[in-house]
Amino acid sequence: PPNDAFEWVVPPEDAPSTPGYVELGFKDGIPTSVDGTETSTLELIKTVNRIAGGYGVGIVDQMEDRLVGIKSREVYEAPAATTIIEAHRELEHMVLTRHEIAFKERVEKEWAWLVYSGLWMEPLRFALDSFIRTTQRRVDGMIRLKLYKGGIRVVGRSSENSLYKL
């Protein structure tokens, strides 16, 4: 897609030549702070969208399989989502066991399929929500990310619930 198709993400080649950093704090799996400042979810998303988008992070260009069986090329800009998901995943890897992580990946895939298919009220979705809520009770901590020319990399992590001890 042409560069002018994007509102939130600068083209990576036009992003700053020096890296930027953002620190996200989580409580019970919910992002609650940016760079040490507690904020509402909406403000957190707006802030991360602006910061990450300014470094060219968040362009998604992919092929999708539609519910009716056709393929579709989809292009999204999701700087906050890309950044928050990466930080959340890294924090989960610190505090959840390998078995929880492996099973959660299967749960996430099934949950996403149910929602995509319009089955929001499906009892299985409620059961999957219960599992997800249980795992998120320990997902507390901070993840520091380096943003550079469309790339994102975890460069710091801490949690009192970490299963990894220095």
mmCIF file of C-alpha atoms in Angstrom:
data_model
loop_
_atom_site.group_PDB
_atom_site.id
_atom_site.type_symbol
_atom_site.label_atom_id
_atom_site.label_comp_id
_atom_site.label_asym_id
_atom_site.label_seq_id
_atom_site.Cartn_x
_atom_site.Cartn_y
_atom_site.Cartn_z
ATOM 1 C CA PRO A 1 0.000 0.000 0.000
ATOM 2 C CA PRO A 2 1.148 3.558 -0.571
ATOM 3 C CA ASN A 3 2.611 5.391 2.423
ATOM 4 C CA ASP A 4 -0.246 7.909 2.427
ATOM 5 C CA ALA A 5 -2.658 5.082 3.262
ATOM 6 C CA PHE A 6 -1.567 5.278 6.890
ATOM 7 C CA GLU A 7 -2.698 7.788 9.501
ATOM 8 C CA TRP A 8 -1.084 6.458 12.672
ATOM 9 C CA VAL A 9 2.148 4.877 11.457
ATOM 10 C CA VAL A 10 4.951 6.784 9.769
ATOM 11 C CA PRO A 11 6.698 4.801 7.032
ATOM 12 C CA PRO A 12 9.565 2.934 8.725
ATOM 13 C CA GLU A 13 12.086 4.550 6.382
ATOM 14 C CA ASP A 14 10.892 7.977 7.616
ATOM 15 C CA ALA A 15 10.984 7.023 11.312
ATOM 16 C CA PRO A 16 13.640 8.609 13.559
ATOM 17 C CA SER A 17 17.216 7.465 13.044
ATOM 18 C CA THR A 18 17.675 6.919 16.777
ATOM 19 C CA PRO A 19 15.682 4.308 18.675
ATOM 20 C CA GLY A 20 12.920 5.145 21.112
ATOM 21 C CA TYR A 21 11.863 3.286 24.224
ATOM 22 C CA VAL A 22 8.551 2.675 25.924
ATOM 23 C CA GLU A 23 7.864 0.911 29.203
ATOM 24 C CA LEU A 24 4.495 -0.775 29.765
ATOM 25 C CA GLY A 25 3.226 -1.844 33.180
ATOM 26 C CA PHE A 26 0.616 -4.581 33.648
ATOM 27 C CA LYS A 27 -1.657 -5.687 36.493
ATOM 28 C CA ASP A 28 -3.619 -8.937 36.135
ATOM 29 C CA GLY A 29 -2.699 -8.969 32.438
ATOM 30 C CA ILE A 30 -4.169 -5.508 31.818
ATOM 31 C CA PRO A 31 -1.863 -2.702 30.676
ATOM 32 C CA THR A 32 -2.052 0.025 33.317
ATOM 33 C CA SER A 33 0.917 2.336 32.824
ATOM 34 C CA VAL A 34 3.162 3.893 30.182
ATOM 35 C CA ASP A 35 6.663 4.949 31.175
ATOM 36 C CA GLY A 36 5.757 4.680 34.858
ATOM 37 C CA THR A 37 2.599 6.794 34.630
ATOM 38 C CA GLU A 38 -0.669 5.073 35.566
ATOM 39 C CA THR A 39 -3.403 5.930 33.101
ATOM 40 C CA SER A 40 -6.804 4.853 31.838
ATOM 41 C CA THR A 41 -6.916 2.141 29.207
ATOM 42 C CA LEU A 42 -8.091 4.582 26.538
ATOM 43 C CA GLU A 43 -5.328 7.091 27.280
ATOM 44 C CA LEU A 44 -2.750 4.296 27.419
ATOM 45 C CA ILE A 45 -3.789 3.095 23.961
ATOM 46 C CA LYS A 46 -3.706 6.639 22.562
ATOM 47 C CA THR A 47 -0.255 7.257 24.046
ATOM 48 C CA VAL A 48 1.245 3.973 22.854
ATOM 49 C CA ASN A 49 -0.377 4.463 19.436
ATOM 50 C CA ARG A 50 1.364 7.830 19.087
ATOM 51 C CA ILE A 51 4.741 6.672 20.402
ATOM 52 C CA ALA A 52 4.971 3.374 18.493
ATOM 53 C CA GLY A 53 3.412 4.781 15.327
ATOM 54 C CA GLY A 54 6.026 7.532 15.352
ATOM 55 C CA TYR A 55 8.709 4.839 15.050
ATOM 56 C CA GLY A 56 6.962 3.023 12.197
ATOM 57 C CA VAL A 57 5.711 0.170 14.382
ATOM 58 C CA GLY A 58 2.366 -1.447 13.657
ATOM 59 C CA ILE A 59 1.905 -1.965 9.918
ATOM 60 C CA VAL A 60 0.247 -5.342 9.339
ATOM 61 C CA ASP A 61 -0.002 -6.650 5.759
ATOM 62 C CA GLN A 62 -1.333 -10.198 5.587
ATOM 63 C CA MET A 63 -3.414 -12.740 3.710
ATOM 64 C CA GLU A 64 -6.536 -13.889 5.531
ATOM 65 C CA ASP A 65 -8.979 -16.718 5.003
ATOM 66 C CA ARG A 66 -12.501 -15.335 5.167
ATOM 67 C CA LEU A 67 -15.370 -17.201 6.825
ATOM 68 C CA VAL A 68 -16.963 -17.829 3.404
ATOM 69 C CA GLY A 69 -13.789 -19.503 2.123
ATOM 70 C CA ILE A 70 -12.139 -16.806 0.037
ATOM 71 C CA LYS A 71 -8.702 -15.320 0.557
ATOM 72 C CA SER A 72 -8.350 -11.634 1.261
ATOM 73 C CA ARG A 73 -5.375 -9.324 1.564
ATOM 74 C CA GLU A 74 -5.742 -7.148 4.641
ATOM 75 C CA VAL A 75 -3.650 -4.147 5.570
ATOM 76 C CA TYR A 76 -3.984 -2.639 9.032
ATOM 77 C CA GLU A 77 -2.153 -0.100 11.107
ATOM 78 C CA ALA A 78 -2.129 -1.062 14.740
ATOM 79 C CA PRO A 79 0.823 0.483 16.568
ATOM 80 C CA ALA A 80 -0.655 0.276 20.083
ATOM 81 C CA ALA A 81 -2.010 -3.249 19.598
ATOM 82 C CA THR A 82 1.280 -4.504 18.147
ATOM 83 C CA THR A 83 3.266 -2.992 21.007
ATOM 84 C CA ILE A 84 0.949 -4.016 23.848
ATOM 85 C CA ILE A 85 0.568 -7.579 22.547
ATOM 86 C CA GLU A 86 4.357 -7.988 22.272
ATOM 87 C CA ALA A 87 4.866 -6.698 25.827
ATOM 88 C CA HIS A 88 2.029 -8.824 27.211
ATOM 89 C CA ARG A 89 3.321 -11.975 25.512
ATOM 90 C CA GLU A 90 6.805 -11.393 26.939
ATOM 91 C CA LEU A 91 5.435 -10.858 30.442
ATOM 92 C CA GLU A 92 3.397 -14.062 30.165
ATOM 93 C CA HIS A 93 6.570 -15.939 29.227
ATOM 94 C CA MET A 94 8.126 -14.727 32.486
ATOM 95 C CA VAL A 95 5.299 -15.710 34.812
ATOM 96 C CA LEU A 96 3.483 -18.678 33.245
ATOM 97 C CA THR A 97 4.764 -22.237 32.977
ATOM 98 C CA ARG A 98 5.573 -23.795 29.635
ATOM 99 C CA HIS A 99 2.417 -25.932 29.904
ATOM 100 C CA GLU A 100 0.208 -22.920 30.576
ATOM 101 C CA ILE A 101 1.725 -21.043 27.639
ATOM 102 C CA ALA A 102 1.307 -23.965 25.241
ATOM 103 C CA PHE A 103 -2.315 -24.540 26.230
ATOM 104 C CA LYS A 104 -3.086 -20.811 26.213
ATOM 105 C CA GLU A 105 -1.944 -20.622 22.583
ATOM 106 C CA ARG A 106 -4.562 -23.253 21.709
ATOM 107 C CA VAL A 107 -7.185 -21.454 23.791
ATOM 108 C CA GLU A 108 -6.426 -18.125 22.072
ATOM 109 C CA LYS A 109 -6.812 -19.698 18.630
ATOM 110 C CA GLU A 110 -10.188 -21.242 19.515
ATOM 111 C CA TRP A 111 -11.369 -18.055 21.260
ATOM 112 C CA ALA A 112 -10.464 -15.946 18.225
ATOM 113 C CA TRP A 113 -12.257 -18.350 15.877
ATOM 114 C CA LEU A 114 -15.434 -18.267 17.973
ATOM 115 C CA VAL A 115 -15.478 -14.468 18.079
ATOM 116 C CA TYR A 116 -14.618 -14.114 14.374
ATOM 117 C CA SER A 117 -17.479 -16.509 13.592
ATOM 118 C CA GLY A 118 -19.957 -14.392 15.551
ATOM 119 C CA LEU A 119 -20.317 -16.910 18.387
ATOM 120 C CA TRP A 120 -19.831 -14.430 21.221
ATOM 121 C CA MET A 121 -22.541 -16.074 23.339
ATOM 122 C CA GLU A 122 -21.173 -19.601 22.803
ATOM 123 C CA PRO A 123 -20.751 -21.352 26.186
ATOM 124 C CA LEU A 124 -17.296 -22.529 25.129
ATOM 125 C CA ARG A 125 -16.182 -18.886 24.855
ATOM 126 C CA PHE A 126 -17.240 -18.316 28.464
ATOM 127 C CA ALA A 127 -15.263 -21.386 29.552
ATOM 128 C CA LEU A 128 -12.202 -20.200 27.640
ATOM 129 C CA ASP A 129 -12.574 -16.768 29.281
ATOM 130 C CA SER A 130 -12.374 -18.467 32.680
ATOM 131 C CA PHE A 131 -9.092 -20.148 31.785
ATOM 132 C CA ILE A 132 -7.673 -16.887 30.430
ATOM 133 C CA ARG A 133 -8.736 -14.953 33.559
ATOM 134 C CA THR A 134 -7.048 -17.555 35.755
ATOM 135 C CA THR A 135 -3.731 -17.288 33.914
ATOM 136 C CA GLN A 136 -3.783 -13.490 33.947
ATOM 137 C CA ARG A 137 -3.838 -13.243 37.754
ATOM 138 C CA ARG A 138 -0.024 -13.523 37.764
ATOM 139 C CA VAL A 139 0.668 -11.331 34.724
ATOM 140 C CA ASP A 140 1.926 -8.340 36.704
ATOM 141 C CA GLY A 141 5.077 -6.438 35.926
ATOM 142 C CA MET A 142 6.896 -4.176 33.491
ATOM 143 C CA ILE A 143 8.223 -4.656 29.989
ATOM 144 C CA ARG A 144 10.568 -2.172 28.294
ATOM 145 C CA LEU A 145 10.563 -2.092 24.491
ATOM 146 C CA LYS A 146 12.980 -0.607 21.982
ATOM 147 C CA LEU A 147 11.298 0.888 18.902
ATOM 148 C CA TYR A 148 13.307 1.456 15.757
ATOM 149 C CA LYS A 149 12.394 1.872 12.065
ATOM 150 C CA GLY A 150 9.287 -0.333 12.282
ATOM 151 C CA GLY A 151 10.893 -2.895 14.562
ATOM 152 C CA ILE A 152 10.123 -3.685 18.168
ATOM 153 C CA ARG A 153 12.327 -5.579 20.615
ATOM 154 C CA VAL A 154 12.032 -6.356 24.304
ATOM 155 C CA VAL A 155 15.012 -4.884 26.179
ATOM 156 C CA GLY A 156 13.834 -5.021 29.797
ATOM 157 C CA ARG A 157 11.484 -7.036 31.941
ATOM 158 C CA SER A 158 10.543 -7.354 35.594
ATOM 159 C CA SER A 159 7.851 -9.076 37.622
ATOM 160 C CA GLU A 160 7.535 -10.164 41.210
ATOM 161 C CA ASN A 161 5.826 -13.279 39.821
ATOM 162 C CA SER A 162 8.708 -14.175 37.494
ATOM 163 C CA LEU A 163 9.561 -17.858 37.323
ATOM 164 C CA TYR A 164 13.042 -16.836 36.153
ATOM 165 C CA LYS A 165 15.345 -15.761 38.944
ATOM 166 C CA LEU A 166 18.689 -14.025 38.412
#
